[in-house]
Coordinates of C-alpha atoms in Angstrom, one line a residue:
X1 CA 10.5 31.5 -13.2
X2 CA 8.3 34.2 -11.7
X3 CA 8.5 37.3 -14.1
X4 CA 6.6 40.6 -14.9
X5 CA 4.3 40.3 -17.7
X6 CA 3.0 41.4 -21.0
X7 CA -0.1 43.7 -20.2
X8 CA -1.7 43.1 -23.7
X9 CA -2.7 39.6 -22.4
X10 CA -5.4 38.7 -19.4
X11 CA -3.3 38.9 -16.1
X12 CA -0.1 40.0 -17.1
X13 CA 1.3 42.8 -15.8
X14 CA 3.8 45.6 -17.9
X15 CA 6.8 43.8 -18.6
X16 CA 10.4 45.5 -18.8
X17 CA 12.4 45.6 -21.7
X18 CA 15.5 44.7 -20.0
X19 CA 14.0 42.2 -17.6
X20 CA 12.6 40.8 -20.6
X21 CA 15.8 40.3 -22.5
X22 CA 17.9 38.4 -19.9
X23 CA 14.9 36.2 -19.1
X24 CA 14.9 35.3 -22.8
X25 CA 18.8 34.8 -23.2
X26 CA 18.7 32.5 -20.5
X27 CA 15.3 30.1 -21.3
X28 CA 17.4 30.3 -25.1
X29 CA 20.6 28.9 -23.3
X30 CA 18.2 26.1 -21.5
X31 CA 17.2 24.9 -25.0
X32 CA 20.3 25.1 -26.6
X33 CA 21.8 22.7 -23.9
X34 CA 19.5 20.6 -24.3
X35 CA 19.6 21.0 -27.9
X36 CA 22.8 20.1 -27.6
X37 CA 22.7 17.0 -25.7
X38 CA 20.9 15.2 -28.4
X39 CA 22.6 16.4 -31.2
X40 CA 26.3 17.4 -29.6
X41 CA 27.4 20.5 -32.6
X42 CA 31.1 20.1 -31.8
X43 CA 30.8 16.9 -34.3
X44 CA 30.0 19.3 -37.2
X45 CA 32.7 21.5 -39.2
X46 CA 31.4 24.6 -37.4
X47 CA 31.4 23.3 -34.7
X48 CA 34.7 22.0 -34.3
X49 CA 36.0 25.4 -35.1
X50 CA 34.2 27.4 -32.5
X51 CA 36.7 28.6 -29.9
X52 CA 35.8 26.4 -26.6
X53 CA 35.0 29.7 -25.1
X54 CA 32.1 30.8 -27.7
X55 CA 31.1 27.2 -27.8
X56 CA 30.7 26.4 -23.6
X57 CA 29.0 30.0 -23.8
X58 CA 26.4 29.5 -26.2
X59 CA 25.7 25.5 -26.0
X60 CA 27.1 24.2 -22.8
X61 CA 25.6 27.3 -20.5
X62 CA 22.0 25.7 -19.4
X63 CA 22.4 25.1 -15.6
X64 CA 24.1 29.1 -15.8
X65 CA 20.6 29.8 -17.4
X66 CA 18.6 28.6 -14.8
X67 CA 21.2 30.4 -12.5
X68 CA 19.7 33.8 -14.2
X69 CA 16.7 32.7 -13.9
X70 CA 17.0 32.2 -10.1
X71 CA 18.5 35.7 -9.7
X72 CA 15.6 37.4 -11.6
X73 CA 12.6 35.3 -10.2
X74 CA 14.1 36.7 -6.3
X75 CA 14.1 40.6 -8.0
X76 CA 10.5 40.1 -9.2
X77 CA 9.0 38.1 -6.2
X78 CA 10.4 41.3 -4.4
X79 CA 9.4 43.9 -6.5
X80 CA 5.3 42.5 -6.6
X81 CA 5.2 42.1 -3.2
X82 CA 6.7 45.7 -2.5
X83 CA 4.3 46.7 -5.5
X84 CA 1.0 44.6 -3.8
X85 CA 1.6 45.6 0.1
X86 CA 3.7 48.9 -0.2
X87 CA 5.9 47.5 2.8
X88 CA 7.4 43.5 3.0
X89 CA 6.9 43.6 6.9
X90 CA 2.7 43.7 5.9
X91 CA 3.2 40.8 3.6
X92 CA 0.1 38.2 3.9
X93 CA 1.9 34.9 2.9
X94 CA -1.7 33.1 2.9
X95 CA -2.2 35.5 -0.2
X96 CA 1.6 35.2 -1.0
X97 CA 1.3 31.5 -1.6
X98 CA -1.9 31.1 -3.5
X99 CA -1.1 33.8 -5.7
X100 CA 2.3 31.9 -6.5
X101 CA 0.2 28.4 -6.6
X102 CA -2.2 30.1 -9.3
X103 CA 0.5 31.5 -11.3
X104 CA 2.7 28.1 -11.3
X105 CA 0.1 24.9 -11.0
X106 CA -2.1 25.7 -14.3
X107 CA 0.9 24.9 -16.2
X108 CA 2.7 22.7 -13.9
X109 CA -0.8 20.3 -13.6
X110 CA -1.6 20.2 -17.6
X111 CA 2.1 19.6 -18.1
X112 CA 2.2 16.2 -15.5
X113 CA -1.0 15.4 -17.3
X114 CA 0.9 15.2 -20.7
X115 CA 3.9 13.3 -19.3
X116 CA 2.1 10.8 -17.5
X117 CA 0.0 10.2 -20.9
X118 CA 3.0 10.0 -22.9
X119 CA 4.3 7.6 -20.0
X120 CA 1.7 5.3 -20.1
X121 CA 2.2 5.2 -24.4
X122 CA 5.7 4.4 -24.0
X123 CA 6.6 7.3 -25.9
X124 CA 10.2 7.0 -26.4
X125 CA 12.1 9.6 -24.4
X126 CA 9.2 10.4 -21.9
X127 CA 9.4 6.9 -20.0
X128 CA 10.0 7.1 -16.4
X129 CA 12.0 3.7 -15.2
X130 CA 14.0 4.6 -12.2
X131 CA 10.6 5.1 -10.2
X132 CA 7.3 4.1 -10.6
X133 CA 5.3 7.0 -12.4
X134 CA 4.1 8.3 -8.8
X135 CA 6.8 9.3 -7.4
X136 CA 7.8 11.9 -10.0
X137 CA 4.0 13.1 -9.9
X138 CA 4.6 13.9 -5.8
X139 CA 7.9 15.1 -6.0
X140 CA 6.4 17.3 -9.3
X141 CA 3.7 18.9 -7.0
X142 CA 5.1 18.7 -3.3
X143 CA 8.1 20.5 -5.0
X144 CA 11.1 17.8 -4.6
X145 CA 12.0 16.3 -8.0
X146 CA 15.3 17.4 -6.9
X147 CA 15.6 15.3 -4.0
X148 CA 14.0 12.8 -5.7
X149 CA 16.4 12.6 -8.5
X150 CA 19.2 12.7 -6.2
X151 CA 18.3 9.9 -4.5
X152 CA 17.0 7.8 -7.1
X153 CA 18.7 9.3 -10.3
X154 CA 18.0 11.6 -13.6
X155 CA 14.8 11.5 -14.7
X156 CA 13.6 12.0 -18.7
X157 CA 14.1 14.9 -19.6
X158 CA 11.0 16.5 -19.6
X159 CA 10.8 15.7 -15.8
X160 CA 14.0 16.9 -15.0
X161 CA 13.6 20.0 -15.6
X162 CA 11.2 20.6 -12.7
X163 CA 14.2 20.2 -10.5
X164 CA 14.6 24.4 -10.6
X165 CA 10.4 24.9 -10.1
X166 CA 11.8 22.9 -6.4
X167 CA 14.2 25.0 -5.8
X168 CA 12.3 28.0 -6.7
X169 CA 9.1 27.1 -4.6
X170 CA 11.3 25.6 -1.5
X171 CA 12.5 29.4 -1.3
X172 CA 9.3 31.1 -1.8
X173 CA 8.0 29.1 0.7
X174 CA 10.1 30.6 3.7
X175 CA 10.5 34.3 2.0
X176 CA 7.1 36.1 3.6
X177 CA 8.2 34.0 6.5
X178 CA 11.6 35.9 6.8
X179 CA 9.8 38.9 6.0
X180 CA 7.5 39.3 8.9
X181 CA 10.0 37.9 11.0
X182 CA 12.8 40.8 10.3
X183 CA 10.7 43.2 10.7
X184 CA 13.2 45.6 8.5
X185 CA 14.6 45.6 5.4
X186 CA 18.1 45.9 7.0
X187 CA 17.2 42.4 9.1
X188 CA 15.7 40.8 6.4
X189 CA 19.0 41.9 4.0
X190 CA 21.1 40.2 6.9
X191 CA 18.8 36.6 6.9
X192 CA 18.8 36.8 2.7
X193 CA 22.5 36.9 3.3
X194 CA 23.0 33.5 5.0
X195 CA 21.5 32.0 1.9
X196 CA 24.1 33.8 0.2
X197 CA 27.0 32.3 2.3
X198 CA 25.2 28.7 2.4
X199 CA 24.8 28.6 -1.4
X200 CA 28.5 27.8 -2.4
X201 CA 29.1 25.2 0.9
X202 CA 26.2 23.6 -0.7
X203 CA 27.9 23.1 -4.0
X204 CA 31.3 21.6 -2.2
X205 CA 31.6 20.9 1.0
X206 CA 28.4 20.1 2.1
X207 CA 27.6 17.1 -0.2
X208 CA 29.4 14.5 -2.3
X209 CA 26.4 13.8 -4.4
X210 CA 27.6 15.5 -7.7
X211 CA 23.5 15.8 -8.7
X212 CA 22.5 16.9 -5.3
X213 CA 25.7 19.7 -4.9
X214 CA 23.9 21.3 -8.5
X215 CA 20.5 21.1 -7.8
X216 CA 20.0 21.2 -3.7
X217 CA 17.1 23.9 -2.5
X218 CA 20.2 26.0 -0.6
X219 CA 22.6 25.6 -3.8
X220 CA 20.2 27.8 -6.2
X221 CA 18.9 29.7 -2.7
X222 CA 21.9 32.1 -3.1
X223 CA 21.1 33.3 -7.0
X224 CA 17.2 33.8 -5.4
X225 CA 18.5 35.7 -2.3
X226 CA 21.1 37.7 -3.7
X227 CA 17.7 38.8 -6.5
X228 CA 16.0 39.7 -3.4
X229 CA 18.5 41.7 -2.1
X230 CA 18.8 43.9 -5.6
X231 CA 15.2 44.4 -5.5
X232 CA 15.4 46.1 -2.2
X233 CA 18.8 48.5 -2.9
X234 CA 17.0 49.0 -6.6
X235 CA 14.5 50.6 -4.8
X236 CA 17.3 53.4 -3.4
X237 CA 18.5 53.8 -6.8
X238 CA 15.8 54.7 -8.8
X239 CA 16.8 58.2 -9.2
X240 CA 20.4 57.8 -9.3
X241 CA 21.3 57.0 -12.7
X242 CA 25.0 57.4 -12.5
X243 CA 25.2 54.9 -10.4
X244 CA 22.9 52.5 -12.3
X245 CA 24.9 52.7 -15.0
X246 CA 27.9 52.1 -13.2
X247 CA 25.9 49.0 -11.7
X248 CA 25.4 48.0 -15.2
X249 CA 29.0 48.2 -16.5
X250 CA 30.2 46.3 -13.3
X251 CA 27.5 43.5 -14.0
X252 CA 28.1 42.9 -17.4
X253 CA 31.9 42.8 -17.1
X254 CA 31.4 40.5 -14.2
X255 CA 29.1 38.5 -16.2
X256 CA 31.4 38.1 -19.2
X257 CA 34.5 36.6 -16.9
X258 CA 32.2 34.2 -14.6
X259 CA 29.6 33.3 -18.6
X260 CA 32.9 33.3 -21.2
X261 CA 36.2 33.1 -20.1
X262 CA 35.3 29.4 -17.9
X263 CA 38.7 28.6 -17.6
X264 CA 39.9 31.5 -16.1
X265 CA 37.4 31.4 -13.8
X266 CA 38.3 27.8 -12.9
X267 CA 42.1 29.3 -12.0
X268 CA 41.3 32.1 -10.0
X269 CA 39.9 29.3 -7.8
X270 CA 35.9 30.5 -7.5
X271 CA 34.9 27.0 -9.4
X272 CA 36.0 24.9 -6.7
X273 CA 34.4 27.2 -4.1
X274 CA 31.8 27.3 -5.5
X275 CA 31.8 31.0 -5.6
X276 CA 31.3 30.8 -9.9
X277 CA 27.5 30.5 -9.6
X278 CA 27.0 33.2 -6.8
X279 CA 29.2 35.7 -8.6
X280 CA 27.2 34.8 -12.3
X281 CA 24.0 35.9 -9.6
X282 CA 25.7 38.7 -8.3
X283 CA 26.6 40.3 -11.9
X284 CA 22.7 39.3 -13.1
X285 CA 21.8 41.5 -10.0
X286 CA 23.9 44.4 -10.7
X287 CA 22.3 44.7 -14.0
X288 CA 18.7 43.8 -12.9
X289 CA 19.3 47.0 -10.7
X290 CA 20.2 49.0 -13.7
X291 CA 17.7 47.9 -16.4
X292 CA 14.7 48.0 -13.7
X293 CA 13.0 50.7 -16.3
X294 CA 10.3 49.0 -18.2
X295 CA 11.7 50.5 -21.1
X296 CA 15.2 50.2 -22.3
X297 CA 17.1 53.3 -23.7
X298 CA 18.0 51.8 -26.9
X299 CA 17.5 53.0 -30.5
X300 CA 15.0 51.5 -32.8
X301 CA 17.4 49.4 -34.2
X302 CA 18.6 47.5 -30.7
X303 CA 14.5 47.0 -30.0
X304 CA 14.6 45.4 -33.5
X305 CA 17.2 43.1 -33.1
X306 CA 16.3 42.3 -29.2
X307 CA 12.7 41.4 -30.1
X308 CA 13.2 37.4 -30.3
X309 CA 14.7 37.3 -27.3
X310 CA 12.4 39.3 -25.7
X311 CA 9.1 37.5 -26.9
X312 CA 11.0 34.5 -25.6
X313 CA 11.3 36.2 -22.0
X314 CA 7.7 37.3 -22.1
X315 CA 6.8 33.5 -22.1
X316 CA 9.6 32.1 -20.3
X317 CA 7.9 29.9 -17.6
X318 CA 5.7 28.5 -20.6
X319 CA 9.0 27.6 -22.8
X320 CA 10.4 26.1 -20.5
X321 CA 7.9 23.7 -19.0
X322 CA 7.0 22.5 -22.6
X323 CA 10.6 23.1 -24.5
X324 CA 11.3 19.5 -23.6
X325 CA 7.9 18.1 -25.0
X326 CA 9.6 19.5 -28.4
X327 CA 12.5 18.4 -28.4
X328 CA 12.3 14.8 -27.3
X329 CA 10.5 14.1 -30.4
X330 CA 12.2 16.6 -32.6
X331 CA 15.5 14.7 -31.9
X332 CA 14.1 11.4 -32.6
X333 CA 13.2 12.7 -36.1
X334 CA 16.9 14.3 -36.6
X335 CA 20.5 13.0 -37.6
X336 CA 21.6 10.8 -34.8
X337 CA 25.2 12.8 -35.3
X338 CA 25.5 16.1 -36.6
X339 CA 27.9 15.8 -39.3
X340 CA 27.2 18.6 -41.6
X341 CA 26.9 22.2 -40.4
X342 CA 23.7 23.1 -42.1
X343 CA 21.0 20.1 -41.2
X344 CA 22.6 20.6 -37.5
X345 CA 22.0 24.3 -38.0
X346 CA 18.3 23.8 -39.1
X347 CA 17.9 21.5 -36.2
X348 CA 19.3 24.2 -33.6
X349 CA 16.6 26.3 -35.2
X350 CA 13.8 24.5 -36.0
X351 CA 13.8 23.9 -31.4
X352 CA 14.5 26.8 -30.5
X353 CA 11.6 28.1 -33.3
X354 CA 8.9 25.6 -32.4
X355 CA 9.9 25.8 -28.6
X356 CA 8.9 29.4 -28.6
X357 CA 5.8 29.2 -30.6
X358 CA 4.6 26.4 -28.1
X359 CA 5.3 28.7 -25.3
X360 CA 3.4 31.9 -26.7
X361 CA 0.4 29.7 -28.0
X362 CA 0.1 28.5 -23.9
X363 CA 1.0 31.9 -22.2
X364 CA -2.1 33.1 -24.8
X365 CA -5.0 30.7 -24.6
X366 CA -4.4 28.9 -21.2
X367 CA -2.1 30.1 -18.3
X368 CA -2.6 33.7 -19.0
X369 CA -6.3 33.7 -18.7
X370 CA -6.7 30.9 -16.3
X371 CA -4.2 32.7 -14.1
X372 CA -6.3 35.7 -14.2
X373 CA -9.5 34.0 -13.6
X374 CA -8.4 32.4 -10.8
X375 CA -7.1 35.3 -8.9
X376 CA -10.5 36.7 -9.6
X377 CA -12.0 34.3 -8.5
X378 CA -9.8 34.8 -5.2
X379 CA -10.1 38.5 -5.5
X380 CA -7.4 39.5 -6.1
X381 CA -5.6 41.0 -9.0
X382 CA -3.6 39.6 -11.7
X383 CA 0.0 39.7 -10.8

């Protein structure tokens, strides 16, 4: 979940508006999925009257969520790297990696700390019983909870979610790698592309583990690679804004068949290849190369109404570590079944309210600073 931050807090840097607002649509998808699993809407009046399209885009859309995410964590690992050493060939992965290890194990440590507490209480809904409690702890911080569930099974909740930080990582791991070894961005284009062509084989042919064809490191490696590759053409395009906007008009209608119209999607064939998830990257991309301005050209009025959003995508990595340590116990506390509109309507709210408040109040007064202070420390600068 590596994004561009707000510069009014300790070590973030300028954030873009447009960056901003996809990064928050998609962490609001993630909740409302999981929202949704604990208190399914369709039982409601509403919800029963939803066309399946509007209701699959809005509550059934988390995994496509992390799929974003994916896409715009490769844009931005690319764009601070060009931004810190000018050229990708004169990367310095030592720095590369602690950087990334300051920025992700703040939250990642304080969060295992939390779940193994609640573990050892029994808290209902945070109790680990497929493993014993330290195996989710190594997979959590040698970066496999993937694996881990694929062999083993899901996880709660609130551990399962650290499947994506694997996936994520894994790739980081090998990107300054492949950048000194291409030499060029045209070589290094060329590598990022065989994660582009491996990412749908992983989703079909190459497993028959259902769990493991979703959340396998070369399965999400495609959304990351193909965010690389938009970082690097973005940077040809930043005076060209015909063609960004014809970029954007192509992502967004690309976006609304692969996001809404599922079924459609399904005929054409891409589902079964696979090709669904790369294409959902491919149209985040298009768009990430168009709204790379850190401010978006909208009218008071669109700012207005985008602002949620937005101060969700500001926090993103925060909510979404610590949206499931809300809901767990928010759905405990709820109607089992959602049988009138409005109490499942407040519910739907009162997670996605509290889930963003919890993620502002630990971008503010812990990661933010601590992420700062530790790249101090390292000398370096935030970012």
């Amino acid at each position: 979940m590596t994004h561009l931050r707000d510069s009014s807090l300790p070590g973030r840097q300028p954030h873009s508006d447009g960056i901003d607002l996809l990064r928050g649509l998609s962490v609001v998808w993630v909740i409302l999925f999981h929202l949704q699993l604990r208190m399914p809407f369709e039982t409601t009046p509403l919800g029963a009257r939803l066309p399946p399209e509007i209701f699959n885009a809005v509550l059934r859309s988390g995994y496509y969520g992390v799929v974003i995410f994916f896409a715009i964590s490769g844009f931005l690992i690319t764009t601070t790297s060009l931004r810190r050493w000018g050229r990708l060939d004169t990367i310095n992965p030592v720095d590369f990696y602690v950087l990334r290890l300051t920025r992700i194990w703040p939250c990642l440590i304080a969060l295992l700390a939390v779940l193994s507490l609640l573990h050892l209480l029994a808290a209902d809904g945070f109790v680990v019983t497929t493993v014993p409690l330290y195996r989710p702890l190594l997979a959590a911080l040698s970066f496999h909870v993937n694996w881990l569930e694929a062999a083993t099974g899901y996880l709660p909740g609130s551990w399962d979610i650290l499947w994506s930080l694997a996936v994520e990582e894994m790739f980081y791991f090998v990107f300054p790698l492949l950048c000194l070894a291409a030499r060029m961005p045209g070589r290094l284009v060329a590598m990022l592309c065989v994660f582009v062509v491996l990412g749908p084989l992983a989703r079909t042919i190459l497993t028959d583990n259902d769990l493991w064809a979703d959340k396998s490191y070369l399965s999400g490696a495609d959304a990351i690679a193909l965010g690389c590759i938009a970082a690097l053409v973005s940077q040809r395009m930043k005076d060209r804004p015909a063609l960004r906007g014809t970029c954007l008009a192509a992502g967004v209608l690309l976006f609304a068949l692969i996001f809404v119209f599922r079924r459609q999607t399904s005929e054409l064939g891409l589902t079964a290849l696979g090709l669904n998830v790369t294409a959902l990257a491919l149209a985040v991309c298009l768009m990430l190369i168009a709204l790379q301005d850190r401010r978006l050209a909208f009218g008071a009025c669109a700012l207005t109404v985008t602002a949620p959003l937005r101060w969700f995508g500001r926090n993103s990595y925060e909510v979404y570590l610590s949206h499931m340590l809300v809901i767990t116990p928010l759905a405990s506390l709820s109607p089992a079944a959602g049988s009138d509109t409005v109490p499942a309507l407040m519910f739907f709210l009162a997670g996605l309210v509290l889930s963003g408040i919890t993620g502002d109040v630990i971008a503010r007064f812990y990661s933010a600073p601590l992420n700062a202070g530790l790249r101090s420390l390292y000398g370096q600068r935030p970012g």
